[in-house]
């Protein structure tokens, strides 16, 4: 009598669950214990993909090419004896696409700064599979630990402008699990904010007072100056 089949194990033996377009993957399905021959059937979303018979205790190997979104999703395999009812199902494996990241954008709420000022820099890549890891540079020197973002949001660092060298140039880089896909941002420089002169508010105040005196004199002409002139004639 054949030994009772156990639930088979579905294992990825070649490739990764996070796949790129047109990537080949290989799945292994094996029921232990079990008495051969055993028929193994691979399903995707409950639809049969392929079937193999094994006359020994070696696993059934299924090689797939993930070439479109329809190839993603949940895979399971089924082990059964020929000409028997029922069968046992395996665990499930899910494939998802990984998308290359786009060039990150490095920006700041302010483009001008002065010595002694705190500023922020943010780095953001609009496209690409999460998580995305960011790293900030000043020139060629790394100025921050890696920041891995699990959500679609910018990585932010805080800086203190202490000298002219702190004005830049700054860059950031971004990468994710997509192979060989590190991208660098544009260069960013802070510009020196002009110091306002202490005499400038005084000049503005004097100008306003002079303007008010001229306006007052002009308004007084028809009411006071002209009647006085006519009275003296």
Short mmCIF file of C-alpha atoms in Angstrom, two decimals:
data_model
loop_
_atom_site.label_atom_id
_atom_site.label_comp_id
_atom_site.label_asym_id
_atom_site.label_seq_id
_atom_site.Cartn_x
_atom_site.Cartn_y
_atom_site.Cartn_z
CA UNK A 1 0.00 0.00 0.00
CA UNK A 2 1.34 3.49 -0.83
CA UNK A 3 2.38 5.59 2.11
CA UNK A 4 0.08 8.45 3.02
CA UNK A 5 1.12 11.63 1.25
CA UNK A 6 2.04 14.64 3.33
CA UNK A 7 1.46 18.25 2.33
CA UNK A 8 4.19 19.03 -0.20
CA UNK A 9 6.64 21.88 0.27
CA UNK A 10 6.95 24.47 -2.46
CA UNK A 11 10.43 26.05 -2.41
CA UNK A 12 12.15 28.62 -4.60
CA UNK A 13 15.47 27.11 -5.73
CA UNK A 14 16.48 29.62 -8.41
CA UNK A 15 15.73 33.35 -8.59
CA UNK A 16 13.94 35.56 -6.09
CA UNK A 17 10.34 36.33 -5.16
CA UNK A 18 10.98 39.98 -6.09
CA UNK A 19 11.48 39.68 -9.83
CA UNK A 20 12.36 41.87 -12.78
CA UNK A 21 10.75 41.59 -16.17
CA UNK A 22 11.59 38.37 -18.10
CA UNK A 23 13.32 36.76 -15.12
CA UNK A 24 13.54 32.95 -14.92
CA UNK A 25 12.69 31.24 -11.64
CA UNK A 26 12.62 27.58 -10.61
CA UNK A 27 10.24 26.07 -8.05
CA UNK A 28 10.69 22.74 -6.30
CA UNK A 29 7.74 20.69 -5.05
CA UNK A 30 8.18 17.56 -2.92
CA UNK A 31 5.98 15.53 -0.58
CA UNK A 32 7.82 13.79 2.24
CA UNK A 33 6.98 11.15 3.19
CA UNK A 34 5.28 9.56 0.21
CA UNK A 35 5.57 6.48 -1.96
CA UNK A 36 6.36 7.06 -5.63
CA UNK A 37 5.10 7.44 -8.23
CA UNK A 38 3.62 10.82 -7.36
CA UNK A 39 2.05 13.39 -9.66
CA UNK A 40 2.87 17.03 -8.91
CA UNK A 41 0.77 19.84 -10.36
CA UNK A 42 1.66 23.55 -10.17
CA UNK A 43 -1.17 26.07 -9.91
CA UNK A 44 -1.28 29.83 -10.30
CA UNK A 45 -4.41 31.43 -8.84
CA UNK A 46 -6.01 27.96 -8.85
CA UNK A 47 -5.28 27.51 -12.57
CA UNK A 48 -3.05 24.65 -13.65
CA UNK A 49 0.32 25.74 -15.00
CA UNK A 50 2.22 22.46 -15.37
CA UNK A 51 2.28 18.85 -14.13
CA UNK A 52 5.09 16.33 -13.63
CA UNK A 53 5.22 12.68 -12.60
CA UNK A 54 7.99 11.48 -10.29
CA UNK A 55 8.82 7.78 -10.01
CA UNK A 56 11.32 8.36 -7.20
CA UNK A 57 11.71 10.62 -4.19
CA UNK A 58 13.20 13.52 -6.15
CA UNK A 59 11.33 16.85 -6.22
CA UNK A 60 9.40 18.10 -9.22
CA UNK A 61 11.13 21.16 -10.65
CA UNK A 62 9.07 23.82 -12.44
CA UNK A 63 10.89 26.56 -14.37
CA UNK A 64 8.92 29.74 -15.13
CA UNK A 65 9.60 32.98 -16.94
CA UNK A 66 7.97 35.98 -15.27
CA UNK A 67 7.32 38.14 -18.31
CA UNK A 68 4.16 40.10 -17.48
CA UNK A 69 1.89 41.14 -14.63
CA UNK A 70 -0.29 38.08 -15.28
CA UNK A 71 2.64 35.87 -14.18
CA UNK A 72 2.68 37.43 -10.71
CA UNK A 73 0.69 36.34 -7.71
CA UNK A 74 0.18 33.18 -5.68
CA UNK A 75 1.57 29.78 -6.72
CA UNK A 76 0.84 26.42 -5.09
CA UNK A 77 1.53 22.82 -5.95
CA UNK A 78 -0.52 19.67 -5.43
CA UNK A 79 0.77 16.16 -4.75
CA UNK A 80 -1.40 13.12 -5.52
CA UNK A 81 -1.19 9.48 -6.45
CA UNK A 82 -2.28 8.60 -9.97
CA UNK A 83 -5.85 7.45 -10.32
CA UNK A 84 -6.67 8.59 -6.79
CA UNK A 85 -9.04 11.18 -5.52
CA UNK A 86 -8.04 14.13 -3.42
CA UNK A 87 -4.44 15.15 -2.96
CA UNK A 88 -2.46 17.46 -0.73
CA UNK A 89 -1.63 21.12 -1.35
CA UNK A 90 1.56 22.98 -0.51
CA UNK A 91 2.29 26.33 0.98
CA UNK A 92 1.98 29.31 -1.36
CA UNK A 93 4.67 31.54 -2.89
CA UNK A 94 4.00 35.02 -4.24
CA UNK A 95 5.99 36.82 -6.93
CA UNK A 96 6.05 40.61 -7.16
CA UNK A 97 7.78 42.92 -9.64
CA UNK A 98 10.59 45.19 -8.51
CA UNK A 99 10.74 48.52 -10.31
CA UNK A 100 13.94 50.49 -10.92
CA UNK A 101 14.13 53.81 -9.12
CA UNK A 102 14.00 57.15 -10.87
CA UNK A 103 16.66 59.83 -10.44
CA UNK A 104 16.21 61.35 -6.96
CA UNK A 105 15.62 65.07 -6.49
CA UNK A 106 17.59 66.92 -3.83
CA UNK A 107 15.89 70.05 -2.49
CA UNK A 108 15.52 72.38 0.49
CA UNK A 109 12.71 74.67 1.69
CA UNK A 110 15.19 77.55 1.41
CA UNK A 111 17.88 78.16 -1.19
CA UNK A 112 19.50 80.99 0.81
CA UNK A 113 21.26 80.67 4.13
CA UNK A 114 23.69 82.53 6.35
CA UNK A 115 26.28 81.47 8.87
CA UNK A 116 24.82 80.16 12.11
CA UNK A 117 21.60 78.97 10.45
CA UNK A 118 19.98 75.51 10.60
CA UNK A 119 18.77 74.15 7.26
CA UNK A 120 17.27 70.91 5.93
CA UNK A 121 17.85 68.83 2.80
CA UNK A 122 15.41 66.28 1.42
CA UNK A 123 16.04 63.54 -1.13
CA UNK A 124 13.16 61.86 -2.95
CA UNK A 125 12.84 59.32 -5.76
CA UNK A 126 9.33 59.41 -7.20
CA UNK A 127 9.37 55.95 -8.80
CA UNK A 128 10.81 52.61 -7.74
CA UNK A 129 9.95 49.63 -5.58
CA UNK A 130 10.04 50.13 -1.83
CA UNK A 131 11.99 50.18 0.37
CA UNK A 132 14.37 52.82 -1.00
CA UNK A 133 17.68 53.64 0.68
CA UNK A 134 19.09 57.19 0.54
CA UNK A 135 22.56 58.55 1.30
CA UNK A 136 23.65 62.22 1.43
CA UNK A 137 26.99 63.68 0.34
CA UNK A 138 28.82 67.01 0.51
CA UNK A 139 31.23 66.91 -2.37
CA UNK A 140 32.43 63.29 -2.30
CA UNK A 141 32.13 62.91 1.48
CA UNK A 142 29.27 60.95 3.03
CA UNK A 143 27.53 63.19 5.60
CA UNK A 144 24.75 60.93 6.90
CA UNK A 145 23.98 57.32 7.76
CA UNK A 146 21.84 55.41 5.27
CA UNK A 147 18.14 56.23 5.52
CA UNK A 148 15.86 53.39 4.39
CA UNK A 149 12.33 54.55 3.66
CA UNK A 150 9.54 51.96 3.82
CA UNK A 151 6.97 54.48 2.56
CA UNK A 152 6.88 56.77 -0.47
CA UNK A 153 8.37 59.77 1.30
CA UNK A 154 11.54 61.83 1.24
CA UNK A 155 14.58 61.23 3.40
CA UNK A 156 15.48 64.39 5.34
CA UNK A 157 18.67 65.51 7.08
CA UNK A 158 19.38 68.60 9.19
CA UNK A 159 22.49 70.74 8.69
CA UNK A 160 24.13 73.64 10.48
CA UNK A 161 25.77 76.31 8.31
CA UNK A 162 28.98 77.07 10.14
CA UNK A 163 31.35 78.14 7.34
CA UNK A 164 31.42 78.90 3.63
CA UNK A 165 32.21 75.24 2.86
CA UNK A 166 28.84 74.28 4.34
CA UNK A 167 27.03 75.98 1.45
CA UNK A 168 27.68 72.96 -0.80
CA UNK A 169 27.70 71.32 -3.22
CA UNK A 170 25.42 68.57 -1.89
CA UNK A 171 24.17 65.38 -3.60
CA UNK A 172 22.24 62.29 -2.62
CA UNK A 173 21.97 58.80 -4.05
CA UNK A 174 19.14 56.29 -3.98
CA UNK A 175 18.91 52.54 -4.56
CA UNK A 176 16.53 49.66 -3.96
CA UNK A 177 16.48 45.90 -4.51
CA UNK A 178 16.57 46.28 -8.30
CA UNK A 179 20.06 45.10 -9.35
CA UNK A 180 22.66 47.66 -10.50
CA UNK A 181 20.29 50.59 -10.19
CA UNK A 182 21.94 53.27 -8.02
CA UNK A 183 20.90 56.79 -9.07
CA UNK A 184 22.43 60.15 -8.07
CA UNK A 185 20.58 63.44 -7.68
CA UNK A 186 21.31 66.87 -9.04
CA UNK A 187 23.86 69.00 -7.17
CA UNK A 188 22.46 71.54 -4.71
CA UNK A 189 24.14 74.65 -3.31
CA UNK A 190 22.92 77.13 -0.75
CA UNK A 191 23.53 80.78 -1.62
CA UNK A 192 24.63 83.37 0.93
CA UNK A 193 21.71 85.47 2.15
CA UNK A 194 22.44 89.21 2.05
CA UNK A 195 22.61 90.86 5.45
CA UNK A 196 20.17 93.74 5.70
CA UNK A 197 21.76 97.04 6.70
CA UNK A 198 20.74 98.46 10.12
CA UNK A 199 20.35 101.91 8.50
CA UNK A 200 17.88 100.63 5.92
CA UNK A 201 14.80 100.76 8.21
CA UNK A 202 15.77 104.31 9.28
CA UNK A 203 16.03 105.47 5.66
CA UNK A 204 12.64 103.94 4.88
CA UNK A 205 11.07 105.66 7.91
CA UNK A 206 12.52 109.07 6.96
CA UNK A 207 11.27 108.64 3.41
CA UNK A 208 7.75 107.87 4.64
CA UNK A 209 7.77 110.93 6.93
CA UNK A 210 8.90 113.16 4.05
CA UNK A 211 6.21 111.70 1.79
CA UNK A 212 3.55 112.39 4.44
CA UNK A 213 4.75 116.01 4.82
CA UNK A 214 4.59 116.60 1.06
CA UNK A 215 1.14 115.01 0.85
CA UNK A 216 -0.07 117.13 3.78
CA UNK A 217 1.27 120.32 2.22
CA UNK A 218 -0.42 119.49 -1.10
CA UNK A 219 -3.74 118.91 0.66
CA UNK A 220 -3.42 122.18 2.60
CA UNK A 221 -3.01 124.39 -0.50
CA UNK A 222 -6.70 124.62 -1.48
CA UNK A 223 -7.91 125.06 2.09
CA UNK A 224 -5.34 127.35 3.73
CA UNK A 225 -2.75 128.73 1.34
CA UNK A 226 -5.10 129.95 -1.43
CA UNK A 227 -7.66 131.62 0.94
CA UNK A 228 -4.81 133.44 2.76
CA UNK A 229 -3.41 134.62 -0.56
CA UNK A 230 -6.80 135.97 -1.71
CA UNK A 231 -7.40 137.68 1.64
CA UNK A 232 -4.14 139.59 1.35
CA UNK A 233 -5.03 141.05 -2.08
#
